[in-house]
Amino acid sequence: MLHGVEIPQRLIELSQKSMHTVKGRFLQPYWTESFESLAETAQESPPVSINSRALSTLITPLTPVRDGTPIIGIDTSTIKIGETEAGIIWAVRAAVVWGNNRGYRYLRLGPLPFHITEENKHAFFGGSVDHTFLNATSFSSVSAETQGRLCNLIERWIQASVSHSVSESIILWDGSLTAGTPGNPVSQISHILEAARKNRNAILAFSKTTTIRSLGWRITDFATRYEPPCLFEVADLPLSTSRRIHLLGRIYAANLSRGGRSFRLDIDRTLSREQGIEAVERLLGNELMFQGYPETLRLAHIYSTFTANDVIGIQSFLKREYGLKIINRRSIRKALFGPYGTRYED
Amino acid sequence: MRLFRKVGNTLHILSFPGEDVEKGGYLLIEDMKAKKAMIAQVIDIQFANVPGVMEELLRSPDVEDQVQGDDVDPFGIMSQILYIQDARLLVCKIYGTIVNNGFFSDNNWLPSRTDSKIRKLSTESLMKLAGITKGLPIDLGETQDAAPMIIDACELDGRLNIITGKKGTGKSHLSKILVLGLIEHGATVVILDLNGEYTNLGLAADGTKNKHHEKIRVLTPAQNFKVTLYKTNLYVVMRLLTNALNLPGASAREFRSIWKFLEQNGTLTLHELGGAIKRWKCNQHVRDAMQSRYYAILHSGFFTDNMAEALDFEAVLTETDKKGGGAIVINLKDMAPSDRKMVVEYVLAKLQEILSQWKLRAVFLFAEEAHLYLRETYWDDIVTRMRHFGLFTTFITNQPNTIHENIYRQADNIFLLNFVNEHDLQAISRAARADAETAISIVRDLPPHYCLVLGQVVKDFPIVVKIRPLNIKTMGQTRYFFLKEREKR
């Protein structure tokens, strides 16, 4: 089904190029003992604080439409593998999942290791995507932000690739359709949405968390009070909350199954309201919902996520392949404070 | 392999796929800086506790899964991740240290994790280090690394041995190898053969005579093994009556009087004994007790008045010894339990008598399922008195809990074949010569015809041996109803 979805050669070359800079270096591995606290490192929707004055009075009850529309879920994860004297090594993995004969199929891309340093970060990001969305000057340090950008870099590539290669499908993203934040350039996301529309696809983006509130209430809390499946549209939202941030989706609180949870759902704003709602109804008719969350997206998350075993495997691979010397530099905080406030630190 | 942890005399070593290590094998942990090496035996192989493996396995699809997929992995990292998943933890028992090519049983040092090299120690090297000699060789088979496993018959001499394992694992087979090995070196062996399994020791698989044929003598009670009262010592008869036939004390005293009376008159025959019991002036209960035992003796067919058909057991033993050793198989197959006990009591009493008079230097006794014919008090006799007389016993059983605990504690050599039952494993763990954890862990996974050898013969280095085949006609072929169906399979 997903012909042509693959890791672009440029990305592989970028990875290889960055990894050549680690040869023979010391590696302070990201210790796996603290993996209980191994936080969700896949990127979440950027925190955009919007205060809506009121929810729409229109509660849209949904009727599932079972018409065989293919549902495709996409998710990407990054994880810190360790630190070298010069920078940080990250690994990225993407997963695309779709329904197949009453079961599911997945395409997993990666892991791809990247060694990002102060020296290579400009060339690295600048050369890989357009400068508007990855502005090298915003990299003040090799940090968690890099991780998010790296993840987005891959994810946008996969999302674009899927949007081009499938038609008349519903494509599920993890996150929102908010653009303009670091790693989420408006032009690129708009371009992906346009490509999807051209192929008569609908993009639905699910956020597990949201900061949008109305009258002091989180919008997802409202939705749980009504009989599912239903949607609440968050009305009177501006198209952009600042000069940089653009909301490319129409925002809903979606309560899609009984006993499930409510999620923020962004639907491509360029689609008509009716087309958007119809897309959600087709999602309901052709997809299994687990706690109100689409199964393909849940599986995409599971298949892209890194386990502790993955991290150890990658560390071991890098050690063997690039002659890294593993060192164990103890955390200064741990050395100073012992277990107090440092329990989950590596 | 990487050294991971040491707890007491247990080492935990990380091993990766491709490092071919077997349970029961030995490892040498060489600390290059300390210039010492530790010898340890692998007693268990577990999966290493790699974090995240559970999540990894849960999401990995198997053939039947509803979720299937493909991986695009341009760097080939997944193979390394899978490799890590298969990492193993070797649980090893430390047996000692090598310093300047000398072996010491010192476990109180820690090899360096970073400076230690871990490699497999071949059984041949281990044998050299341990000083396992091959003076009078008995070929048991081969070790896990295909080295010949040869033990020294001298290490069975004067020793108490146990062969145990569950049914069908090859206990009798191993026992036969030991018997033939001993007689090749001139030993005299008496076998208490419960199921007639040793009766063909002198025949090859095709039924022709083998090289041991002349050294094997099969005695079947009531057939070619009958004895006269005349040639039997009162002491032997009294042991037989009291131990095998449970004759009460008062009756035993009367019987002794009758025996002496007949002996004085030169009429010590079965026929005369029966008449004397009938006529003897004594309490009716005593007479009844003596009569019932008399009939038990009479009907066993083991005693005879016909001198021509009687066998002089003592002469058989001494002749065997003079001819350069051999095996005397007492075929107890198809005998009533009381008759079996009587014959065994006779044989043991006779052996004790002969040995105590130094008519023989020593006898190796092989006793299969001894609990079926040995009286309670005899177990203690074996580990105390009988050994000093020169009777060196090997017990063979598939019910290890039937052997008394003191036998396990005093056993010099133990040959363990497979057991899976927890009760059986607990029973064998009582052996003083074995580390309980080692014995239980290794024995549980032994395939048929593999044996864990413990004790003097291996200088207390437990060694797993694949027992060699024997070209001997098997007797104990199992009888089946669905024979044709079995042959078709």
mmCIF file of C-alpha atoms in Angstrom, chain B residues 60-272:
data_model
loop_
_atom_site.group_PDB
_atom_site.id
_atom_site.type_symbol
_atom_site.label_atom_id
_atom_site.label_comp_id
_atom_site.label_asym_id
_atom_site.label_seq_id
_atom_site.Cartn_x
_atom_site.Cartn_y
_atom_site.Cartn_z
ATOM 1 C CA SER B 60 7.638 -8.066 18.107
ATOM 2 C CA PRO B 61 5.145 -9.832 15.895
ATOM 3 C CA ASP B 62 5.205 -13.587 15.600
ATOM 4 C CA VAL B 63 3.892 -15.511 12.617
ATOM 5 C CA GLU B 64 0.324 -15.733 13.927
ATOM 6 C CA ASP B 65 0.106 -12.102 14.958
ATOM 7 C CA GLN B 66 -2.417 -9.689 13.517
ATOM 8 C CA VAL B 67 0.307 -7.084 13.274
ATOM 9 C CA GLN B 68 2.980 -7.747 10.675
ATOM 10 C CA GLY B 69 5.500 -5.415 9.200
ATOM 11 C CA ASP B 70 8.830 -4.516 7.708
ATOM 12 C CA ASP B 71 11.841 -2.696 8.982
ATOM 13 C CA VAL B 72 13.915 -0.340 6.915
ATOM 14 C CA ASP B 73 17.153 -0.304 8.818
ATOM 15 C CA PRO B 74 19.883 1.235 6.675
ATOM 16 C CA PHE B 75 22.578 0.889 9.350
ATOM 17 C CA GLY B 76 21.720 -2.676 10.333
ATOM 18 C CA ILE B 77 21.328 -1.646 13.964
ATOM 19 C CA MET B 78 18.426 -4.014 14.600
ATOM 20 C CA SER B 79 20.723 -7.018 14.375
ATOM 21 C CA GLN B 80 22.738 -5.580 17.266
ATOM 22 C CA ILE B 81 19.557 -4.935 19.243
ATOM 23 C CA LEU B 82 18.476 -8.539 18.710
ATOM 24 C CA TYR B 83 21.983 -9.686 19.616
ATOM 25 C CA ILE B 84 21.734 -7.825 22.927
ATOM 26 C CA GLN B 85 18.301 -9.357 23.518
ATOM 27 C CA ASP B 86 19.885 -12.793 23.337
ATOM 28 C CA ALA B 87 22.621 -11.972 25.825
ATOM 29 C CA ARG B 88 22.942 -14.708 28.419
ATOM 30 C CA LEU B 89 23.897 -14.806 32.033
ATOM 31 C CA LEU B 90 26.107 -17.740 32.963
ATOM 32 C CA VAL B 91 25.758 -18.769 36.579
ATOM 33 C CA CYS B 92 29.033 -20.418 37.542
ATOM 34 C CA LYS B 93 30.390 -22.124 40.652
ATOM 35 C CA ILE B 94 33.968 -21.361 41.542
ATOM 36 C CA TYR B 95 36.200 -24.373 42.081
ATOM 37 C CA GLY B 96 39.558 -22.814 42.726
ATOM 38 C CA THR B 97 42.418 -20.668 41.574
ATOM 39 C CA ILE B 98 45.503 -21.237 39.481
ATOM 40 C CA VAL B 99 48.631 -19.373 40.475
ATOM 41 C CA ASN B 100 51.991 -20.118 38.817
ATOM 42 C CA ASN B 101 50.512 -23.233 37.189
ATOM 43 C CA GLY B 102 49.547 -24.617 40.588
ATOM 44 C CA PHE B 103 45.963 -25.248 41.651
ATOM 45 C CA PHE B 104 44.615 -23.953 44.955
ATOM 46 C CA SER B 105 41.097 -24.148 46.298
ATOM 47 C CA ASP B 106 41.092 -20.438 47.038
ATOM 48 C CA ASN B 107 37.976 -18.503 46.078
ATOM 49 C CA ASN B 108 38.567 -15.431 48.172
ATOM 50 C CA TRP B 109 39.683 -12.966 45.546
ATOM 51 C CA LEU B 110 37.939 -10.941 42.904
ATOM 52 C CA PRO B 111 39.125 -11.086 39.339
ATOM 53 C CA SER B 112 39.073 -7.704 37.607
ATOM 54 C CA ARG B 113 36.083 -6.971 35.423
ATOM 55 C CA THR B 114 38.172 -5.019 32.988
ATOM 56 C CA ASP B 115 41.454 -6.939 32.993
ATOM 57 C CA SER B 116 40.053 -10.448 33.019
ATOM 58 C CA LYS B 117 39.837 -12.642 29.985
ATOM 59 C CA ILE B 118 37.301 -15.425 30.105
ATOM 60 C CA ARG B 119 37.686 -18.530 28.007
ATOM 61 C CA LYS B 120 36.491 -22.086 27.959
ATOM 62 C CA LEU B 121 38.661 -24.564 29.832
ATOM 63 C CA SER B 122 38.897 -27.876 28.039
ATOM 64 C CA THR B 123 38.155 -30.984 30.080
ATOM 65 C CA GLU B 124 41.568 -32.305 29.194
ATOM 66 C CA SER B 125 43.248 -29.249 30.720
ATOM 67 C CA LEU B 126 40.949 -29.456 33.717
ATOM 68 C CA MET B 127 41.867 -33.101 34.274
ATOM 69 C CA LYS B 128 45.550 -32.224 34.150
ATOM 70 C CA LEU B 129 45.101 -29.357 36.586
ATOM 71 C CA ALA B 130 42.966 -31.407 38.934
ATOM 72 C CA GLY B 131 45.299 -34.392 38.788
ATOM 73 C CA ILE B 132 42.651 -36.795 37.541
ATOM 74 C CA THR B 133 44.756 -39.860 36.816
ATOM 75 C CA LYS B 134 44.143 -42.713 34.425
ATOM 76 C CA GLY B 135 46.151 -45.390 36.334
ATOM 77 C CA LEU B 136 43.749 -48.278 35.753
ATOM 78 C CA PRO B 137 41.575 -46.776 33.056
ATOM 79 C CA ILE B 138 37.862 -47.257 32.706
ATOM 80 C CA ASP B 139 36.524 -45.549 29.607
ATOM 81 C CA LEU B 140 33.171 -43.950 30.453
ATOM 82 C CA GLY B 141 32.641 -42.132 27.174
ATOM 83 C CA GLU B 142 33.321 -38.572 26.240
ATOM 84 C CA THR B 143 32.955 -35.163 27.798
ATOM 85 C CA GLN B 144 30.921 -32.268 26.420
ATOM 86 C CA ASP B 145 33.953 -31.066 24.474
ATOM 87 C CA ALA B 146 34.425 -34.550 22.997
ATOM 88 C CA ALA B 147 37.472 -35.433 25.100
ATOM 89 C CA PRO B 148 37.663 -39.063 26.231
ATOM 90 C CA MET B 149 36.464 -39.441 29.801
ATOM 91 C CA ILE B 150 38.583 -42.049 31.465
ATOM 92 C CA ILE B 151 38.429 -42.668 35.163
ATOM 93 C CA ASP B 152 40.860 -44.561 37.339
ATOM 94 C CA ALA B 153 39.507 -47.855 38.683
ATOM 95 C CA CYS B 154 41.581 -47.240 41.819
ATOM 96 C CA GLU B 155 39.196 -44.389 42.660
ATOM 97 C CA LEU B 156 36.369 -46.941 42.927
ATOM 98 C CA ASP B 157 38.470 -49.199 45.124
ATOM 99 C CA GLY B 158 37.500 -48.994 48.777
ATOM 100 C CA ARG B 159 34.760 -46.531 47.911
ATOM 101 C CA LEU B 160 31.041 -46.218 48.251
ATOM 102 C CA ASN B 161 29.363 -45.283 44.986
ATOM 103 C CA ILE B 162 25.875 -44.322 43.874
ATOM 104 C CA ILE B 163 24.438 -44.405 40.377
ATOM 105 C CA THR B 164 21.062 -42.744 40.200
ATOM 106 C CA GLY B 165 18.792 -41.246 37.599
ATOM 107 C CA LYS B 166 15.248 -41.541 36.431
ATOM 108 C CA LYS B 167 13.997 -44.560 34.504
ATOM 109 C CA GLY B 168 15.412 -44.979 31.018
ATOM 110 C CA THR B 169 18.360 -42.617 31.391
ATOM 111 C CA GLY B 170 21.034 -45.321 31.300
ATOM 112 C CA LYS B 171 21.865 -46.208 34.889
ATOM 113 C CA SER B 172 22.296 -49.927 34.274
ATOM 114 C CA HIS B 173 24.247 -49.171 31.138
ATOM 115 C CA LEU B 174 26.735 -47.061 33.092
ATOM 116 C CA SER B 175 26.823 -49.662 35.819
ATOM 117 C CA LYS B 176 27.737 -52.321 33.233
ATOM 118 C CA ILE B 177 30.588 -50.145 31.966
ATOM 119 C CA LEU B 178 31.940 -49.886 35.509
ATOM 120 C CA VAL B 179 31.537 -53.638 36.111
ATOM 121 C CA LEU B 180 33.336 -54.548 32.876
ATOM 122 C CA GLY B 181 36.024 -51.962 33.584
ATOM 123 C CA LEU B 182 36.630 -53.403 37.020
ATOM 124 C CA ILE B 183 36.806 -57.008 35.884
ATOM 125 C CA GLU B 184 39.206 -56.041 33.091
ATOM 126 C CA HIS B 185 41.548 -54.907 35.823
ATOM 127 C CA GLY B 186 41.138 -58.180 37.729
ATOM 128 C CA ALA B 187 38.499 -57.231 40.263
ATOM 129 C CA THR B 188 35.862 -59.582 41.586
ATOM 130 C CA VAL B 189 32.388 -58.149 41.230
ATOM 131 C CA VAL B 190 29.123 -59.470 42.642
ATOM 132 C CA ILE B 191 25.972 -58.063 41.084
ATOM 133 C CA LEU B 192 22.574 -58.266 42.739
ATOM 134 C CA ASP B 193 20.611 -58.213 39.497
ATOM 135 C CA LEU B 194 16.973 -57.479 40.220
ATOM 136 C CA ASN B 195 15.703 -57.615 36.638
ATOM 137 C CA GLY B 196 18.130 -60.013 35.001
ATOM 138 C CA GLU B 197 19.717 -57.125 33.096
ATOM 139 C CA TYR B 198 23.289 -58.261 33.603
ATOM 140 C CA THR B 199 22.833 -61.877 32.601
ATOM 141 C CA ASN B 200 24.054 -61.235 29.062
ATOM 142 C CA LEU B 201 27.152 -59.270 30.010
ATOM 143 C CA GLY B 202 29.248 -62.000 28.378
ATOM 144 C CA LEU B 203 27.436 -61.779 25.033
ATOM 145 C CA ALA B 204 27.802 -59.248 22.221
ATOM 146 C CA ALA B 205 24.745 -57.543 20.726
ATOM 147 C CA ASP B 206 24.586 -60.217 18.000
ATOM 148 C CA GLY B 207 24.502 -62.979 20.624
ATOM 149 C CA THR B 208 28.082 -64.173 20.128
ATOM 150 C CA LYS B 209 30.475 -64.494 23.031
ATOM 151 C CA ASN B 210 32.380 -61.335 23.801
ATOM 152 C CA LYS B 211 35.814 -60.955 25.368
ATOM 153 C CA HIS B 212 34.307 -60.885 28.825
ATOM 154 C CA HIS B 213 32.374 -64.096 28.366
ATOM 155 C CA GLU B 214 34.710 -66.280 30.394
ATOM 156 C CA LYS B 215 34.689 -63.816 33.235
ATOM 157 C CA ILE B 216 30.930 -63.606 33.657
ATOM 158 C CA ARG B 217 29.084 -66.173 35.712
ATOM 159 C CA VAL B 218 25.337 -65.965 36.104
ATOM 160 C CA LEU B 219 23.852 -67.624 39.165
ATOM 161 C CA THR B 220 20.090 -68.050 39.199
ATOM 162 C CA PRO B 221 18.776 -69.114 42.622
ATOM 163 C CA ALA B 222 16.818 -72.370 42.656
ATOM 164 C CA GLN B 223 18.308 -73.219 39.268
ATOM 165 C CA ASN B 224 22.085 -73.227 39.070
ATOM 166 C CA PHE B 225 22.444 -71.608 42.446
ATOM 167 C CA LYS B 226 21.365 -74.006 45.199
ATOM 168 C CA VAL B 227 23.066 -74.593 48.488
ATOM 169 C CA THR B 228 23.050 -77.312 51.131
ATOM 170 C CA LEU B 229 22.489 -76.779 54.809
ATOM 171 C CA TYR B 230 25.573 -78.839 55.382
ATOM 172 C CA LYS B 231 27.793 -76.306 53.662
ATOM 173 C CA THR B 232 26.066 -73.381 55.288
ATOM 174 C CA ASN B 233 27.340 -71.898 58.475
ATOM 175 C CA LEU B 234 24.843 -71.568 61.358
ATOM 176 C CA TYR B 235 25.701 -67.870 61.499
ATOM 177 C CA VAL B 236 24.596 -67.483 57.880
ATOM 178 C CA VAL B 237 21.362 -69.417 58.438
ATOM 179 C CA MET B 238 20.543 -67.424 61.554
ATOM 180 C CA ARG B 239 21.035 -64.139 59.681
ATOM 181 C CA LEU B 240 18.803 -65.446 56.952
ATOM 182 C CA LEU B 241 16.073 -66.515 59.392
ATOM 183 C CA THR B 242 16.086 -63.424 61.525
ATOM 184 C CA ASN B 243 16.745 -60.757 58.878
ATOM 185 C CA ALA B 244 15.046 -62.145 55.795
ATOM 186 C CA LEU B 245 12.329 -64.282 57.352
ATOM 187 C CA ASN B 246 11.831 -62.314 60.589
ATOM 188 C CA LEU B 247 12.047 -65.271 62.953
ATOM 189 C CA PRO B 248 11.383 -64.029 66.525
ATOM 190 C CA GLY B 249 14.108 -64.283 69.167
ATOM 191 C CA ALA B 250 12.631 -67.181 71.215
ATOM 192 C CA SER B 251 12.071 -69.284 68.111
ATOM 193 C CA ALA B 252 15.565 -68.444 66.879
ATOM 194 C CA ARG B 253 17.004 -69.832 70.103
ATOM 195 C CA GLU B 254 15.100 -73.146 69.665
ATOM 196 C CA PHE B 255 16.155 -73.299 66.030
ATOM 197 C CA ARG B 256 19.786 -72.888 67.037
ATOM 198 C CA SER B 257 19.397 -75.883 69.416
ATOM 199 C CA ILE B 258 17.824 -78.024 66.686
ATOM 200 C CA TRP B 259 20.593 -77.034 64.228
ATOM 201 C CA LYS B 260 23.319 -77.986 66.726
ATOM 202 C CA PHE B 261 21.563 -81.264 67.498
ATOM 203 C CA LEU B 262 21.429 -82.192 63.809
ATOM 204 C CA GLU B 263 25.004 -81.030 63.263
ATOM 205 C CA GLN B 264 26.232 -83.238 66.104
ATOM 206 C CA ASN B 265 24.370 -86.206 64.645
ATOM 207 C CA GLY B 266 25.688 -85.496 61.151
ATOM 208 C CA THR B 267 22.171 -85.238 59.787
ATOM 209 C CA LEU B 268 22.065 -81.623 58.731
ATOM 210 C CA THR B 269 19.662 -81.931 55.821
ATOM 211 C CA LEU B 270 16.432 -80.210 54.860
ATOM 212 C CA HIS B 271 14.515 -83.408 55.338
ATOM 213 C CA GLU B 272 15.915 -84.005 58.811
#
